[in-house]
CSV table of C-alpha atoms in Angstrom, one decimal:
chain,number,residue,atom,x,y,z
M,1,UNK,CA,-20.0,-37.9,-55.1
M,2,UNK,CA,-21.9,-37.9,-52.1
M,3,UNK,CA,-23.1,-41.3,-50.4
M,4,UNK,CA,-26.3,-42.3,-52.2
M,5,UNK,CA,-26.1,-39.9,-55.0
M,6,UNK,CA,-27.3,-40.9,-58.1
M,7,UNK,CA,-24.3,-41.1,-61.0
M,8,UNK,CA,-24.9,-39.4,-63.8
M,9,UNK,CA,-25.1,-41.4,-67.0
M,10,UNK,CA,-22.0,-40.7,-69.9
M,11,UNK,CA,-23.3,-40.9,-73.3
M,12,UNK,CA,-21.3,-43.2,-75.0
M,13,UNK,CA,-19.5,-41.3,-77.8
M,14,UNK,CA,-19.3,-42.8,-82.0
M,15,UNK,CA,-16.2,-44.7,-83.1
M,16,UNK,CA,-14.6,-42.0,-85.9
M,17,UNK,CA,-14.1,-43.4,-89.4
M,18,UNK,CA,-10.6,-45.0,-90.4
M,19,UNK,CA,-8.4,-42.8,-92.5
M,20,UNK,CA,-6.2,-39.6,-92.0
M,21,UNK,CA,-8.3,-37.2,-89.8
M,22,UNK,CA,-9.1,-33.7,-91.5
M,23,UNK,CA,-8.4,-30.6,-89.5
M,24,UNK,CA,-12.2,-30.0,-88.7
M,25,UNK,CA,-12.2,-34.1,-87.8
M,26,UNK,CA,-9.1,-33.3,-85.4
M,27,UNK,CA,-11.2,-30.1,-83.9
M,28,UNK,CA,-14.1,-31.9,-83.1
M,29,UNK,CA,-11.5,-35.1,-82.0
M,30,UNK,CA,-10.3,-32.8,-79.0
M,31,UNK,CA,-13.7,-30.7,-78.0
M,32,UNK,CA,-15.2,-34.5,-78.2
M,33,UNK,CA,-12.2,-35.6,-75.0
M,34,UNK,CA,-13.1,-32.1,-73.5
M,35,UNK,CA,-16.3,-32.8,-73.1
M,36,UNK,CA,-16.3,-36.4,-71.9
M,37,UNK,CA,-13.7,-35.5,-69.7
M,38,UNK,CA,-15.7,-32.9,-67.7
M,39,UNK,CA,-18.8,-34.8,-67.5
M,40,UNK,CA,-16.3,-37.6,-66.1
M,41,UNK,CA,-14.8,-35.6,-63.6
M,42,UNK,CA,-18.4,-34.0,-62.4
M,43,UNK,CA,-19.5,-37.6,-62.0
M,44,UNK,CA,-16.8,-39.2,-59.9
M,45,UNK,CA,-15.0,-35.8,-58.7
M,46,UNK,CA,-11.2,-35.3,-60.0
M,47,UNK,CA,-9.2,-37.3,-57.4
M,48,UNK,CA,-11.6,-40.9,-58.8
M,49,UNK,CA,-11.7,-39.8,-62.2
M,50,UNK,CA,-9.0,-41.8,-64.3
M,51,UNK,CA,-7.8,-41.3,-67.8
M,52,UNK,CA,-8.4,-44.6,-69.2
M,53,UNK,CA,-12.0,-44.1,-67.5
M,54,UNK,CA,-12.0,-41.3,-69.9
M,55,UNK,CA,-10.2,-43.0,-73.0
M,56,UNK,CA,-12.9,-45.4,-72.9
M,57,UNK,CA,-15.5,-43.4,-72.4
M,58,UNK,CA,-14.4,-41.2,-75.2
M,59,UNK,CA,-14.0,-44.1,-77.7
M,60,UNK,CA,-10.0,-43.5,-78.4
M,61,UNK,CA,-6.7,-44.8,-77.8
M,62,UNK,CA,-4.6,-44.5,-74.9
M,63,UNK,CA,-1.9,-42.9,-77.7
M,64,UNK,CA,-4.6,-40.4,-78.7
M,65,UNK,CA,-5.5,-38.8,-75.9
M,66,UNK,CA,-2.0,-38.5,-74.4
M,67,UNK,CA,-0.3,-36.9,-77.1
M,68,UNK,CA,-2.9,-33.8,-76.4
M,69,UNK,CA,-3.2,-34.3,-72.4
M,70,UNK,CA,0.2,-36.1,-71.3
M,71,UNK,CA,-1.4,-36.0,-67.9
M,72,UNK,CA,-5.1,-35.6,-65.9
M,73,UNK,CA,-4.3,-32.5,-64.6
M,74,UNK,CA,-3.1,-31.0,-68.1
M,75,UNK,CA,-6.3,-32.2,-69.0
M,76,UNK,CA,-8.9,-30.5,-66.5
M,77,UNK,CA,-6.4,-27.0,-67.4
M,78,UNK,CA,-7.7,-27.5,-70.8
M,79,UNK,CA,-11.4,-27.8,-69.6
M,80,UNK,CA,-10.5,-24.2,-67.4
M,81,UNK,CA,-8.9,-22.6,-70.5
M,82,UNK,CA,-11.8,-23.6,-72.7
M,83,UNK,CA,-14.3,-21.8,-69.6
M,84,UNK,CA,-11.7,-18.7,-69.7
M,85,UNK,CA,-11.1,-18.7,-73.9
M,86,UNK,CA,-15.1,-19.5,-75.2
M,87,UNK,CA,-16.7,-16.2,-73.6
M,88,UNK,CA,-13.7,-14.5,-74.0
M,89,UNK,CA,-12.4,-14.4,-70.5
M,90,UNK,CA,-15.5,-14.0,-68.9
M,91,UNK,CA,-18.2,-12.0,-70.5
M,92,UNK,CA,-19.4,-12.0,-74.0
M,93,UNK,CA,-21.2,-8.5,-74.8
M,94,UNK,CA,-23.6,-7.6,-77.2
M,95,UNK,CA,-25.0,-4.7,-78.5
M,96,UNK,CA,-23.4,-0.7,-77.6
M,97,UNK,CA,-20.9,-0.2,-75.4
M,98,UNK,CA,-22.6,1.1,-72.1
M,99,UNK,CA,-22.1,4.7,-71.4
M,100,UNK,CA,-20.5,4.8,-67.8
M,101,UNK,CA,-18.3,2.3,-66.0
M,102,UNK,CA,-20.8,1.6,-63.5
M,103,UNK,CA,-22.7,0.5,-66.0
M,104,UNK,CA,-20.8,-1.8,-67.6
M,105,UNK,CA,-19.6,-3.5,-64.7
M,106,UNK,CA,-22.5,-3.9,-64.1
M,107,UNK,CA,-23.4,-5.7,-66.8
M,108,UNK,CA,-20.0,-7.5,-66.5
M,109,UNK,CA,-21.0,-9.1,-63.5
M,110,UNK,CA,-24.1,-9.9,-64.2
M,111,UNK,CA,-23.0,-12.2,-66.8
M,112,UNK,CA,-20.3,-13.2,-64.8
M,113,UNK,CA,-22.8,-14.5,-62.1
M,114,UNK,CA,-25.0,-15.9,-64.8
M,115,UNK,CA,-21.8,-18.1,-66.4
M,116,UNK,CA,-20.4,-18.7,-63.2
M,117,UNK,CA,-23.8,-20.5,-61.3
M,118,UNK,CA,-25.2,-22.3,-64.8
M,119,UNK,CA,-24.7,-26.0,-65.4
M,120,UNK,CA,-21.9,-27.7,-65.6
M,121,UNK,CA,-19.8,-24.8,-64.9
M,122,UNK,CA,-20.9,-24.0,-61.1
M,123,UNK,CA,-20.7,-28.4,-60.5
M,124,UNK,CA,-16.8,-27.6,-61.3
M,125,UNK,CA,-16.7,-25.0,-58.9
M,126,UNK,CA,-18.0,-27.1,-56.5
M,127,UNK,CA,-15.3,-30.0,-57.6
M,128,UNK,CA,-12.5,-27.4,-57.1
M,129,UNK,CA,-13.4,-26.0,-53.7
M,130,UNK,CA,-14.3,-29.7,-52.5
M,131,UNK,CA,-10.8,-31.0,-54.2
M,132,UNK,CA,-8.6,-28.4,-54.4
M,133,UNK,CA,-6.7,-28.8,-50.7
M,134,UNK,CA,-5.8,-32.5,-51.7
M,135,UNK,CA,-5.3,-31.7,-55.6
M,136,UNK,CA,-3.1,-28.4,-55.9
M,137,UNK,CA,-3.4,-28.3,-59.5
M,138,UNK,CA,-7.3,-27.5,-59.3
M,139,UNK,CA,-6.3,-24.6,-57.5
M,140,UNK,CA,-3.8,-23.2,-60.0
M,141,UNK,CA,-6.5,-23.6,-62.7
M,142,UNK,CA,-8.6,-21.6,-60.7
M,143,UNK,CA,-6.4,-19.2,-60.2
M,144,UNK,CA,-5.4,-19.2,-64.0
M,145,UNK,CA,-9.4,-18.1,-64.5
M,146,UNK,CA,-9.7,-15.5,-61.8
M,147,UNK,CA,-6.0,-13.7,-62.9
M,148,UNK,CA,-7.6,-13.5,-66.4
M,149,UNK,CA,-11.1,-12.1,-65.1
M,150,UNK,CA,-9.2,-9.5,-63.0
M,151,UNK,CA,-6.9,-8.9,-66.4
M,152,UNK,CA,-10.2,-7.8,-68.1
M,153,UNK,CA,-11.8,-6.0,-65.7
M,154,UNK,CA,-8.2,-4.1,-65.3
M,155,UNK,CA,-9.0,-2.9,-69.5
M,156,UNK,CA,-12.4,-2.0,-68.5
M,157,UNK,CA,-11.1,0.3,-65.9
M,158,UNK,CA,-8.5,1.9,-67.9
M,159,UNK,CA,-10.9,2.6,-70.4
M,160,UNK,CA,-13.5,3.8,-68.5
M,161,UNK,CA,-11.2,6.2,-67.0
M,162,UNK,CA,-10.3,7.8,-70.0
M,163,UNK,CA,-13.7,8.1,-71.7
M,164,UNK,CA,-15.0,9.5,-68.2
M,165,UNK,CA,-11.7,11.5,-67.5
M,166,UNK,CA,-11.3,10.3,-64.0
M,167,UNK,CA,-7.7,9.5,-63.6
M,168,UNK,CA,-6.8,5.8,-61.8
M,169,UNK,CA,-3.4,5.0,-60.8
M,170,UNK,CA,-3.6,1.2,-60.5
M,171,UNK,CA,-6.7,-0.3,-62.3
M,172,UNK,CA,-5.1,-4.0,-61.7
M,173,UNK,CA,-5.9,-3.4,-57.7
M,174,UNK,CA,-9.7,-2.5,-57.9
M,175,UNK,CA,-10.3,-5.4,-60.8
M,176,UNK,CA,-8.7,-8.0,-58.0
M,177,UNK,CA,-11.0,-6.8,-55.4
M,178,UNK,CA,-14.2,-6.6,-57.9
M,179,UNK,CA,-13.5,-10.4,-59.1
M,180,UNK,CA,-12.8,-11.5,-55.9
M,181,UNK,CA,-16.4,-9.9,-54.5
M,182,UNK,CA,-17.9,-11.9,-57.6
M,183,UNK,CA,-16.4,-14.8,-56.8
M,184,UNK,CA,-17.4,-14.6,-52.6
M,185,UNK,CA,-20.9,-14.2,-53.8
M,186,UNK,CA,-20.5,-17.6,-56.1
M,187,UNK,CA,-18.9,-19.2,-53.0
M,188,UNK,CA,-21.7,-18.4,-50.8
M,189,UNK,CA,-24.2,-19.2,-53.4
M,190,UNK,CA,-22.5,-22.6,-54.1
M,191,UNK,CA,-22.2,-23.4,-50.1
M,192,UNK,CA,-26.0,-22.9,-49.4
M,193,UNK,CA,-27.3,-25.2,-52.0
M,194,UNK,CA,-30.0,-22.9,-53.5
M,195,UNK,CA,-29.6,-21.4,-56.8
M,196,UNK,CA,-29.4,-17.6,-56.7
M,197,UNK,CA,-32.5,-15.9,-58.9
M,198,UNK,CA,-31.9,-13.4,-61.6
M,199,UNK,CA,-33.9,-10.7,-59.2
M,200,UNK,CA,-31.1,-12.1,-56.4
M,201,UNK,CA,-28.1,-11.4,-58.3
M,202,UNK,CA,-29.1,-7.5,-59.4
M,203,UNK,CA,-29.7,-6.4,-56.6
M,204,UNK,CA,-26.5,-7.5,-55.0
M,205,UNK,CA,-24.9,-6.5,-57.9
M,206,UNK,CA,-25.9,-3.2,-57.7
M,207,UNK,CA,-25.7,-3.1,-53.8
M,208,UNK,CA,-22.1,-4.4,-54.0
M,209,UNK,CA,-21.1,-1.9,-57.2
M,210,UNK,CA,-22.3,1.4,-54.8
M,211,UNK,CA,-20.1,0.1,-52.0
M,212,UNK,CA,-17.4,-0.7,-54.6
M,213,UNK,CA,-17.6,2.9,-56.7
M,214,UNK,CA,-17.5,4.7,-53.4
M,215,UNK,CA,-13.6,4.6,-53.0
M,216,UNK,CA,-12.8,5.3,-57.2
M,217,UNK,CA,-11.1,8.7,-56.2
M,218,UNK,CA,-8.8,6.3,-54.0
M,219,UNK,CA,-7.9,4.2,-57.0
């Protein structure tokens, strides 16, 4: 945290009752560490945070939470694979399936934008590019997200191309690019320290997706 910043208070969590746990007590067990965990390493950044900062916090034993997270970075990977495994990868859709790819990638980043820049997701963002040079394994998590963004938008493309009948040779190589674009704009967004608006992100969106569309008959 920066010098003078305010530190964010950590709810203290209930003791569990005594007995054998039941599976839905053993669910809510490990979303419960999850949880304290990332508010923990928001608060004092990854490289302060300890794990018997978060034991304590979390009201278990040292025995509990090791025999799900033998270490901290094993830990914050779980916190990533929650971000990448709750929306399913990146984007949750509702409704019908848009028409043309432009459109739905359009609406895929949208939402992407939306997840990426809300809460407590964009403040570990921030912890990542601020820790990630001394802390390597930040940077392999966040890898672990964008390789599975790109693996979606690489489906999207293959479908597309066959409902729309325009052939594409290598869908993996535009859906690298298209994440990577996403994630420069989330980057800049993060670097200037003013949210982005709803208005803000459509219109780049649909600025960068004209630039982006322009080269399909390359792909």
């Amino acid at each position: 945290m920066s010098e003078g910043a305010v530190k964010p208070e950590i709810a203290a969590e209930p003791r569990r009752a005594r007995g054998r746990p039941r599976i839905a007590d053993l669910a809510e067990l490990e979303a419960r560490l999850l949880r304290v965990a990332r508010q923990i390493f928001i608060a004092n950044g990854y490289g302060a945070a300890s794990m018997n900062e978060i034991t304590k916090a979390a009201r278990v034993s040292k025995g509990t939470i090791y025999s799900r997270f033998p270490s901290k970075a094993e830990l914050f990977w779980a916190i990533v694979d929650g971000q990448i495994q709750n929306p399913g990868g990146w984007v949750r859709y509702a409704g019908p399936k848009p028409r043309t790819l432009e459109a739905m990638l359009q609406s895929f980043a949208e939402r992407a934008l939306e997840d990426s820049l809300a809460g407590e997701i964009v403040q570990l963002n921030r912890l990542v590019h601020a820790e990630a040079e001394r802390f390597p394994e930040l940077g392999e998590a966040a890898h672990a997200r964008w390789r599975s963004g790109a693996q979606q938008v690489a489906a999207i493309i293959r479908e597309y191309a066959e409902l729309e009948d325009i052939p594409c040779r290598d869908p993996e190589a535009p859906a690298e690019m298209f994440i990577t674009l996403i994630q420069g704009f989330c980057s800049n967004v993060m670097l200037r320290g003013k949210p982005a608006t709803g208005a803000e992100m459509k219109s780049w969106t649909r600025r960068m997706l004209k630039l982006f569309l322009a080269g399909r008959q390359d792909w």
